[in-house]
Tab-separated table of C-alpha atoms in Angstrom:
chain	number	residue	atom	x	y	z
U	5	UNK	CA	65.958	159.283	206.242
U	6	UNK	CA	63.730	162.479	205.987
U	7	UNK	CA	60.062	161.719	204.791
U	8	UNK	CA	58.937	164.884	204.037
U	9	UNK	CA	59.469	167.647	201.816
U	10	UNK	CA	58.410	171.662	203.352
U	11	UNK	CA	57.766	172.479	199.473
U	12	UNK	CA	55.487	169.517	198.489
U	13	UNK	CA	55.124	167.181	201.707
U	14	UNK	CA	52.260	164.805	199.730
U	15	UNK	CA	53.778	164.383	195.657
U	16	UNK	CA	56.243	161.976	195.229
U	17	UNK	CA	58.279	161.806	191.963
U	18	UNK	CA	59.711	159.589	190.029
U	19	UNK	CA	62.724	157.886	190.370
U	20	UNK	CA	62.251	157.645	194.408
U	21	UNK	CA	63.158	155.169	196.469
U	22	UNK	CA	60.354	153.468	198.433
U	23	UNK	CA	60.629	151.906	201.489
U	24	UNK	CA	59.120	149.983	204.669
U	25	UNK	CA	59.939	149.670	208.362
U	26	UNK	CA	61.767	146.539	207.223
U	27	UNK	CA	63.510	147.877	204.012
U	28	UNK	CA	63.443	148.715	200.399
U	29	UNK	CA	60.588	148.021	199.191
U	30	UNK	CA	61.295	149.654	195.517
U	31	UNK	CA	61.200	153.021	193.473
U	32	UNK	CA	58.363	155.275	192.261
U	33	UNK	CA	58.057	154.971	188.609
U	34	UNK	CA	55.021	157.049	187.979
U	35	UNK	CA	54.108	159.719	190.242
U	36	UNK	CA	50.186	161.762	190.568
U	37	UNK	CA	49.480	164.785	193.086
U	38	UNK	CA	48.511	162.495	196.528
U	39	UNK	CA	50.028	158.790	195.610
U	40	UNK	CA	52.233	156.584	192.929
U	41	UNK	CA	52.794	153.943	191.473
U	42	UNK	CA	55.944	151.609	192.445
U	43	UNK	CA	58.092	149.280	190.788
U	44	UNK	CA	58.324	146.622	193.524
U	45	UNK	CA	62.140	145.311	194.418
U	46	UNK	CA	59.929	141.867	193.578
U	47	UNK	CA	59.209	142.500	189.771
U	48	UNK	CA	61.732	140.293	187.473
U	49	UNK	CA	62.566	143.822	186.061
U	50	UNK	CA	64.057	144.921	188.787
U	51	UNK	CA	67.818	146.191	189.351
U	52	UNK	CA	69.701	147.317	191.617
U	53	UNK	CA	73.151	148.107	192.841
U	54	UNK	CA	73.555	146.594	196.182
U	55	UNK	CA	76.512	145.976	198.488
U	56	UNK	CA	77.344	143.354	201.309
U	57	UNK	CA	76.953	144.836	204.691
U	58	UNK	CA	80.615	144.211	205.959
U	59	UNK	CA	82.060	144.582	202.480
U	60	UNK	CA	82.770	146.881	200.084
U	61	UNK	CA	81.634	144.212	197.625
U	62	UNK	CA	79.164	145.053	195.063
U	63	UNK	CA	76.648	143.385	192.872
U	64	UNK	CA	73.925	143.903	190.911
U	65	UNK	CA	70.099	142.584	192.647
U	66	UNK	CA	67.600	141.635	190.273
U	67	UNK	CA	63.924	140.530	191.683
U	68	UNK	CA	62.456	137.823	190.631
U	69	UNK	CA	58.477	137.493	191.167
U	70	UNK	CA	58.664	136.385	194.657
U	71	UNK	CA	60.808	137.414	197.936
U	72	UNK	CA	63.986	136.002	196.696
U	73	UNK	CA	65.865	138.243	194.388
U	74	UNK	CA	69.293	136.945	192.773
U	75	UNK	CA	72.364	139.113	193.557
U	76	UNK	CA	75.544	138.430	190.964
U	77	UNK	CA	78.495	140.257	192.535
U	78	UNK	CA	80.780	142.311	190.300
U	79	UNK	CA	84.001	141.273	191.554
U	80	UNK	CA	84.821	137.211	192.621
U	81	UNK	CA	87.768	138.127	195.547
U	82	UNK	CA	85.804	137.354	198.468
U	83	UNK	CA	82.892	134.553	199.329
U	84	UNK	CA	79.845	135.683	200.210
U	85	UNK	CA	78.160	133.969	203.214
U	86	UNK	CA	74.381	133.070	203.858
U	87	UNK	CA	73.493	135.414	206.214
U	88	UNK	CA	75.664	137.982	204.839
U	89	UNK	CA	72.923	141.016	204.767
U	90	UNK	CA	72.927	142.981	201.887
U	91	UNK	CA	72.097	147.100	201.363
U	92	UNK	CA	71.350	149.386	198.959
U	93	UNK	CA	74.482	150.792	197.288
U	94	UNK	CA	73.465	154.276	196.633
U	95	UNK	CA	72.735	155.810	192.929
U	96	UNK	CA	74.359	158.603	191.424
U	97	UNK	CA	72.759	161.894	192.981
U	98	UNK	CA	71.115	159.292	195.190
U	99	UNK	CA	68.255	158.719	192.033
U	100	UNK	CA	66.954	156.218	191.764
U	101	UNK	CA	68.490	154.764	195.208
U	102	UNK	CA	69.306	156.018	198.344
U	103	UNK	CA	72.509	154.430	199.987
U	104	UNK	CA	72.532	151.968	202.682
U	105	UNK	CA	68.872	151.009	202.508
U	106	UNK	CA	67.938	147.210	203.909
U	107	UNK	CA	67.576	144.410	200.867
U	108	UNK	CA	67.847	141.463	202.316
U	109	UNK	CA	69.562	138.429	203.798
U	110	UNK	CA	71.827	135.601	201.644
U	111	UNK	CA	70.161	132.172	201.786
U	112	UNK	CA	72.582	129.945	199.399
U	113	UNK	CA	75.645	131.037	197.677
U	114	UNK	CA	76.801	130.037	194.346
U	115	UNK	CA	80.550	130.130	193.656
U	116	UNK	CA	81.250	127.780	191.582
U	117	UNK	CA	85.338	127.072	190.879
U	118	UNK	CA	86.447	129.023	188.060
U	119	UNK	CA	83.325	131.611	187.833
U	120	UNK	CA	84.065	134.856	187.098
U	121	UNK	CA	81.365	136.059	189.485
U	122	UNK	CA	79.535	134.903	191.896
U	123	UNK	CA	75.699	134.541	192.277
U	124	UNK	CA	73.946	134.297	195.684
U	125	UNK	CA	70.029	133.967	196.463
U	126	UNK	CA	68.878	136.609	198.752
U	127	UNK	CA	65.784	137.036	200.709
U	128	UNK	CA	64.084	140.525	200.702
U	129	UNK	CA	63.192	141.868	204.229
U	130	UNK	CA	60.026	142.928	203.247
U	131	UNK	CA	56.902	140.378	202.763
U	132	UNK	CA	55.463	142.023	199.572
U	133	UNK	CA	52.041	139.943	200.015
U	134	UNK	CA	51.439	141.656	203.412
U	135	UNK	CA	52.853	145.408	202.536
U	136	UNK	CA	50.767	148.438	204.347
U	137	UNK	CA	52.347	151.568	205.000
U	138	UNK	CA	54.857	152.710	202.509
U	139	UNK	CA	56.875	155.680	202.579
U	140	UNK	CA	58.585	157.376	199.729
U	141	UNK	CA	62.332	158.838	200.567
U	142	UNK	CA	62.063	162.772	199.836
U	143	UNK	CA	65.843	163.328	200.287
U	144	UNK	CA	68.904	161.144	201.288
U	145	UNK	CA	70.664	161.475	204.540
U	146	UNK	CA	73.692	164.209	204.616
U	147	UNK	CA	76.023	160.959	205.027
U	148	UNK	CA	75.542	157.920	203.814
U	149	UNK	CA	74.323	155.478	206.895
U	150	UNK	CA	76.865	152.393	205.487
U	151	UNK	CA	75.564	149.532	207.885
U	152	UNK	CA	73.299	151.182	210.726
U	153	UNK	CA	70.331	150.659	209.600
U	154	UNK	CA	70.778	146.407	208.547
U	155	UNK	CA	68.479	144.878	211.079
U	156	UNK	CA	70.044	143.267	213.919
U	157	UNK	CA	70.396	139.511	213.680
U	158	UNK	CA	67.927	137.651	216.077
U	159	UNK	CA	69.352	136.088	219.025
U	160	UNK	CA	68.435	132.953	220.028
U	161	UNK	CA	66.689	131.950	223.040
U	162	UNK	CA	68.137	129.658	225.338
U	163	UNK	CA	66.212	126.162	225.929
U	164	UNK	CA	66.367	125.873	229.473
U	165	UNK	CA	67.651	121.897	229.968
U	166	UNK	CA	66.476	119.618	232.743
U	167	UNK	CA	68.523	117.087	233.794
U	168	UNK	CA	66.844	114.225	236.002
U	169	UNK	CA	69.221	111.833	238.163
U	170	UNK	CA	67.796	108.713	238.991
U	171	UNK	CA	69.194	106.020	241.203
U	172	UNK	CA	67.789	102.228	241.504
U	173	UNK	CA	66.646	101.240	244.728
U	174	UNK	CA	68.777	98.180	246.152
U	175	UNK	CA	66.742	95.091	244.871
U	176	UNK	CA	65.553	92.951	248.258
U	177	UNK	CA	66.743	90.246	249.663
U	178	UNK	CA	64.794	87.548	250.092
């Protein structure tokens, strides 16, 4: 995404998205000459429209005072998955939300037989107790990014395993 502006490369305004190295973090709700002040993905106010990474599902992200935010998904055809990763769906002429912005990951899924939706627990990428560096989103990319920019899933490391033969000595005759 660009971060900065040639007209005004230090004033935010409102309705911005807000982000970190490690995702959304939320959107600029009141903006002065040199800083703002954000609406954190975190606060229980909080919405957003948000899609699952491999999917064209959709849903609707609402924060709710701590890391997890709740995601209830507009359309019941296809399960979600924990560790489906969700983005950012975009907002009309990309206000408040830029497209395919990092949320989060699923950690439990609730679909329930005979819900009309389903409702799934998601964990934001960004620790909001430890945010530094923020950086506001000036202008959205010509395309929108779809998936490149979820983080890649960590891969394990291999525990080397030892295997130890042992064989009896012959008990003595005696």
């Amino acid at each position: 995404f660009p971060s900065h502006d040639m007209r005004s490369p230090t004033t935010p305004n409102p309705n911005m998205t807000v982000i970190s190295g490690f995702g959304l973090v939320g959107v600029v709700k009141i903006a002065y000459t040199h800083s703002a002040i954000v609406q954190l993905a975190s606060d229980p106010e909080f919405k957003i429209g948000a899609r699952i990474a491999t999917t064209e599902q959709i849903g609707i992200l609402n924060g709710q005072g701590t890391r997890k935010g709740v995601l209830q998904l507009l359309d019941n055809s296809e399960t979600v998955k924990i560790g489906d990763a969700i983005v950012a769906r975009g907002s009309s002429n990309n206000r408040p939300f830029v497209p395919g912005v990092p949320i989060g990951e699923v950690t439990s899924v609730d679909n329930a037989a005979g819900a009309v939706t389903q409702t799934a627990d998601v964990k934001f990428y960004v620790n909001f107790s430890t945010l530094g560096v923020v950086s506001v989103v000036i202008a959205a990319p010509a395309t929108d990014p779809r998936d490149a920019l979820v983080p890649a899933k960590p891969q394990p490391t291999p525990t080397p395993t030892v295997t130890i033969t042992v064989t009896p000595s012959p008990t003595p005759k005696g």
